[in-house]
Amino acid sequence: ILDFSKIEAGRLEVETIPFSLRESLGDAMKTLALEAHRKGLELACEIGPDTPDALLGDPVRLRQIVLNLVGNAIKFTERGEVVMRVQPQSSDDGEVTCYFTVSDTGVGIDEEKHTAIFA
C-alpha cells in the first residue's frame, strides 16, 4: 500500500543496478515453492534462451512483483500448475526489455473485471 501511494504521488524511487535475472527469479520462486508444493501444484519458471542474465534494473521491486503475481496464482489455483515465463523483447537502442507472463490452471478472473484490475 505504501509503494502504491508513492507511485500515485510520483515519489517511488526505482533503482537501476546490475543484477542476475536468473538468480533473482530463482530466489523468489524458492520462496513460493513451499506453498505450491503444499497444495500439490507444479511451479515452474521458464526463461527464454535468448534472455540475458546480466541486467540493469531494480531486483527488489522485481521480487515484490513476482511474489505478488505468482503468489496470487498459487493462492487461487487448486490443482495443476503455475508457470512464469520470461522472454526478451528486442529494441532499437540496444537495451533489452523482458516480457513476463504468469499462467495457471486456476479459475481465472471474470472478463468484466479485467479492465479494473489490469488498466
PDB file of C-alpha atoms in Angstrom:
ATOM      1  CA  ILE A   1       0.000   0.000   0.000  1.00  0.00           C
ATOM      2  CA  LEU A   2       2.831   2.374   0.823  1.00  0.00           C
ATOM      3  CA  ASP A   3       4.524   1.690  -2.516  1.00  0.00           C
ATOM      4  CA  PHE A   4       1.221   2.216  -4.333  1.00  0.00           C
ATOM      5  CA  SER A   5       0.815   5.586  -2.583  1.00  0.00           C
ATOM      6  CA  LYS A   6       4.352   6.533  -3.609  1.00  0.00           C
ATOM      7  CA  ILE A   7       3.615   5.540  -7.213  1.00  0.00           C
ATOM      8  CA  GLU A   8       0.494   7.703  -7.294  1.00  0.00           C
ATOM      9  CA  ALA A   9       2.431  10.612  -5.804  1.00  0.00           C
ATOM     10  CA  GLY A  10       5.311  10.107  -8.246  1.00  0.00           C
ATOM     11  CA  ARG A  11       7.738   9.505  -5.381  1.00  0.00           C
ATOM     12  CA  LEU A  12       8.587   5.820  -5.787  1.00  0.00           C
ATOM     13  CA  GLU A  13      12.309   5.507  -6.371  1.00  0.00           C
ATOM     14  CA  VAL A  14      13.296   2.646  -8.629  1.00  0.00           C
ATOM     15  CA  GLU A  15      16.905   1.529  -8.615  1.00  0.00           C
ATOM     16  CA  THR A  16      18.891   0.811 -11.733  1.00  0.00           C
ATOM     17  CA  ILE A  17      21.625  -1.564 -10.637  1.00  0.00           C
ATOM     18  CA  PRO A  18      23.281  -4.633 -12.173  1.00  0.00           C
ATOM     19  CA  PHE A  19      21.697  -7.938 -11.128  1.00  0.00           C
ATOM     20  CA  SER A  20      21.343 -11.543 -12.218  1.00  0.00           C
ATOM     21  CA  LEU A  21      17.873 -12.222 -13.589  1.00  0.00           C
ATOM     22  CA  ARG A  22      18.101 -15.985 -13.086  1.00  0.00           C
ATOM     23  CA  GLU A  23      19.405 -15.676  -9.534  1.00  0.00           C
ATOM     24  CA  SER A  24      16.755 -13.117  -8.577  1.00  0.00           C
ATOM     25  CA  LEU A  25      13.897 -15.123 -10.063  1.00  0.00           C
ATOM     26  CA  GLY A  26      15.262 -18.372  -8.633  1.00  0.00           C
ATOM     27  CA  ASP A  27      15.319 -16.899  -5.128  1.00  0.00           C
ATOM     28  CA  ALA A  28      11.770 -15.571  -5.471  1.00  0.00           C
ATOM     29  CA  MET A  29      10.464 -18.872  -6.825  1.00  0.00           C
ATOM     30  CA  LYS A  30      12.151 -20.807  -3.989  1.00  0.00           C
ATOM     31  CA  THR A  31      10.221 -18.650  -1.539  1.00  0.00           C
ATOM     32  CA  LEU A  32       6.963 -19.621  -3.268  1.00  0.00           C
ATOM     33  CA  ALA A  33       7.806 -23.292  -3.830  1.00  0.00           C
ATOM     34  CA  LEU A  34       6.804 -24.444  -0.335  1.00  0.00           C
ATOM     35  CA  GLU A  35       3.225 -23.192  -0.686  1.00  0.00           C
ATOM     36  CA  ALA A  36       2.952 -24.590  -4.216  1.00  0.00           C
ATOM     37  CA  HIS A  37       4.241 -27.962  -3.015  1.00  0.00           C
ATOM     38  CA  ARG A  38       1.851 -27.933  -0.049  1.00  0.00           C
ATOM     39  CA  LYS A  39      -1.050 -27.533  -2.485  1.00  0.00           C
ATOM     40  CA  GLY A  40       0.306 -30.201  -4.834  1.00  0.00           C
ATOM     41  CA  LEU A  41       0.960 -27.699  -7.620  1.00  0.00           C
ATOM     42  CA  GLU A  42       3.737 -27.734 -10.155  1.00  0.00           C
ATOM     43  CA  LEU A  43       5.646 -24.443 -10.062  1.00  0.00           C
ATOM     44  CA  ALA A  44       7.896 -23.555 -12.982  1.00  0.00           C
ATOM     45  CA  CYS A  45       9.943 -20.626 -14.207  1.00  0.00           C
ATOM     46  CA  GLU A  46      10.819 -20.694 -17.902  1.00  0.00           C
ATOM     47  CA  ILE A  47      13.354 -18.141 -19.074  1.00  0.00           C
ATOM     48  CA  GLY A  48      13.806 -17.909 -22.825  1.00  0.00           C
ATOM     49  CA  PRO A  49      17.258 -18.988 -24.054  1.00  0.00           C
ATOM     50  CA  ASP A  50      17.875 -15.581 -25.652  1.00  0.00           C
ATOM     51  CA  THR A  51      17.143 -13.747 -22.391  1.00  0.00           C
ATOM     52  CA  PRO A  52      20.338 -12.216 -20.993  1.00  0.00           C
ATOM     53  CA  ASP A  53      21.115 -12.940 -17.349  1.00  0.00           C
ATOM     54  CA  ALA A  54      23.006  -9.752 -16.510  1.00  0.00           C
ATOM     55  CA  LEU A  55      20.502  -6.899 -16.413  1.00  0.00           C
ATOM     56  CA  LEU A  56      20.180  -3.373 -15.087  1.00  0.00           C
ATOM     57  CA  GLY A  57      17.086  -2.787 -13.020  1.00  0.00           C
ATOM     58  CA  ASP A  58      15.558  -2.995  -9.577  1.00  0.00           C
ATOM     59  CA  PRO A  59      15.807  -6.563  -8.260  1.00  0.00           C
ATOM     60  CA  VAL A  60      13.936  -5.676  -5.046  1.00  0.00           C
ATOM     61  CA  ARG A  61      10.903  -4.360  -6.963  1.00  0.00           C
ATOM     62  CA  LEU A  62      11.092  -7.286  -9.375  1.00  0.00           C
ATOM     63  CA  ARG A  63      10.999  -9.676  -6.406  1.00  0.00           C
ATOM     64  CA  GLN A  64       7.973  -7.867  -4.952  1.00  0.00           C
ATOM     65  CA  ILE A  65       6.121  -8.130  -8.249  1.00  0.00           C
ATOM     66  CA  VAL A  66       6.980 -11.812  -8.764  1.00  0.00           C
ATOM     67  CA  LEU A  67       5.997 -12.717  -5.190  1.00  0.00           C
ATOM     68  CA  ASN A  68       2.705 -10.891  -5.623  1.00  0.00           C
ATOM     69  CA  LEU A  69       1.724 -12.193  -9.071  1.00  0.00           C
ATOM     70  CA  VAL A  70       2.934 -15.775  -8.686  1.00  0.00           C
ATOM     71  CA  GLY A  71       1.764 -15.879  -5.060  1.00  0.00           C
ATOM     72  CA  ASN A  72      -1.752 -14.895  -6.139  1.00  0.00           C
ATOM     73  CA  ALA A  73      -1.686 -17.500  -8.895  1.00  0.00           C
ATOM     74  CA  ILE A  74      -0.751 -20.164  -6.332  1.00  0.00           C
ATOM     75  CA  LYS A  75      -3.407 -18.919  -3.926  1.00  0.00           C
ATOM     76  CA  PHE A  76      -6.204 -19.210  -6.490  1.00  0.00           C
ATOM     77  CA  THR A  77      -5.076 -22.441  -8.167  1.00  0.00           C
ATOM     78  CA  GLU A  78      -6.400 -25.644  -6.641  1.00  0.00           C
ATOM     79  CA  ARG A  79      -4.696 -28.148  -8.940  1.00  0.00           C
ATOM     80  CA  GLY A  80      -2.327 -28.197 -11.843  1.00  0.00           C
ATOM     81  CA  GLU A  81       0.434 -25.688 -12.379  1.00  0.00           C
ATOM     82  CA  VAL A  82       1.651 -22.135 -12.122  1.00  0.00           C
ATOM     83  CA  VAL A  83       4.216 -21.070 -14.712  1.00  0.00           C
ATOM     84  CA  MET A  84       6.143 -17.827 -15.001  1.00  0.00           C
ATOM     85  CA  ARG A  85       7.727 -17.186 -18.396  1.00  0.00           C
ATOM     86  CA  VAL A  86      10.283 -14.551 -19.346  1.00  0.00           C
ATOM     87  CA  GLN A  87      11.071 -13.607 -22.937  1.00  0.00           C
ATOM     88  CA  PRO A  88      13.294 -10.810 -24.224  1.00  0.00           C
ATOM     89  CA  GLN A  89      11.754  -8.149 -26.420  1.00  0.00           C
ATOM     90  CA  SER A  90      14.038  -6.521 -28.945  1.00  0.00           C
ATOM     91  CA  SER A  91      14.580  -2.811 -29.012  1.00  0.00           C
ATOM     92  CA  ASP A  92      16.331  -0.421 -31.359  1.00  0.00           C
ATOM     93  CA  ASP A  93      18.631   1.209 -28.810  1.00  0.00           C
ATOM     94  CA  GLY A  94      20.463  -1.936 -27.686  1.00  0.00           C
ATOM     95  CA  GLU A  95      18.502  -2.238 -24.465  1.00  0.00           C
ATOM     96  CA  VAL A  96      16.564  -5.383 -23.637  1.00  0.00           C
ATOM     97  CA  THR A  97      13.071  -5.280 -22.229  1.00  0.00           C
ATOM     98  CA  CYS A  98      11.875  -8.519 -20.673  1.00  0.00           C
ATOM     99  CA  TYR A  99       8.276  -9.633 -21.097  1.00  0.00           C
ATOM    100  CA  PHE A 100       6.928 -11.583 -18.107  1.00  0.00           C
ATOM    101  CA  THR A 101       3.803 -13.737 -18.085  1.00  0.00           C
ATOM    102  CA  VAL A 102       2.248 -15.791 -15.317  1.00  0.00           C
ATOM    103  CA  SER A 103      -0.191 -18.516 -16.279  1.00  0.00           C
ATOM    104  CA  ASP A 104      -2.003 -21.045 -14.149  1.00  0.00           C
ATOM    105  CA  THR A 105      -4.739 -23.638 -14.227  1.00  0.00           C
ATOM    106  CA  GLY A 106      -6.861 -21.763 -11.680  1.00  0.00           C
ATOM    107  CA  VAL A 107     -10.371 -20.377 -12.006  1.00  0.00           C
ATOM    108  CA  GLY A 108      -9.246 -17.160 -13.673  1.00  0.00           C
ATOM    109  CA  ILE A 109     -10.620 -13.645 -13.441  1.00  0.00           C
ATOM    110  CA  ASP A 110     -14.015 -12.682 -14.845  1.00  0.00           C
ATOM    111  CA  GLU A 111     -13.667 -10.877 -18.176  1.00  0.00           C
ATOM    112  CA  GLU A 112     -15.667  -7.909 -16.828  1.00  0.00           C
ATOM    113  CA  LYS A 113     -13.042  -7.310 -14.124  1.00  0.00           C
ATOM    114  CA  HIS A 114     -10.006  -7.273 -16.444  1.00  0.00           C
ATOM    115  CA  THR A 115     -10.160  -3.538 -17.129  1.00  0.00           C
ATOM    116  CA  ALA A 116     -10.489  -2.625 -13.460  1.00  0.00           C
ATOM    117  CA  ILE A 117      -7.600  -4.875 -12.432  1.00  0.00           C
ATOM    118  CA  PHE A 118      -5.156  -4.519 -15.304  1.00  0.00           C
ATOM    119  CA  ALA A 119      -5.745  -0.959 -16.511  1.00  0.00           C
TER     120      ALA A 119
END
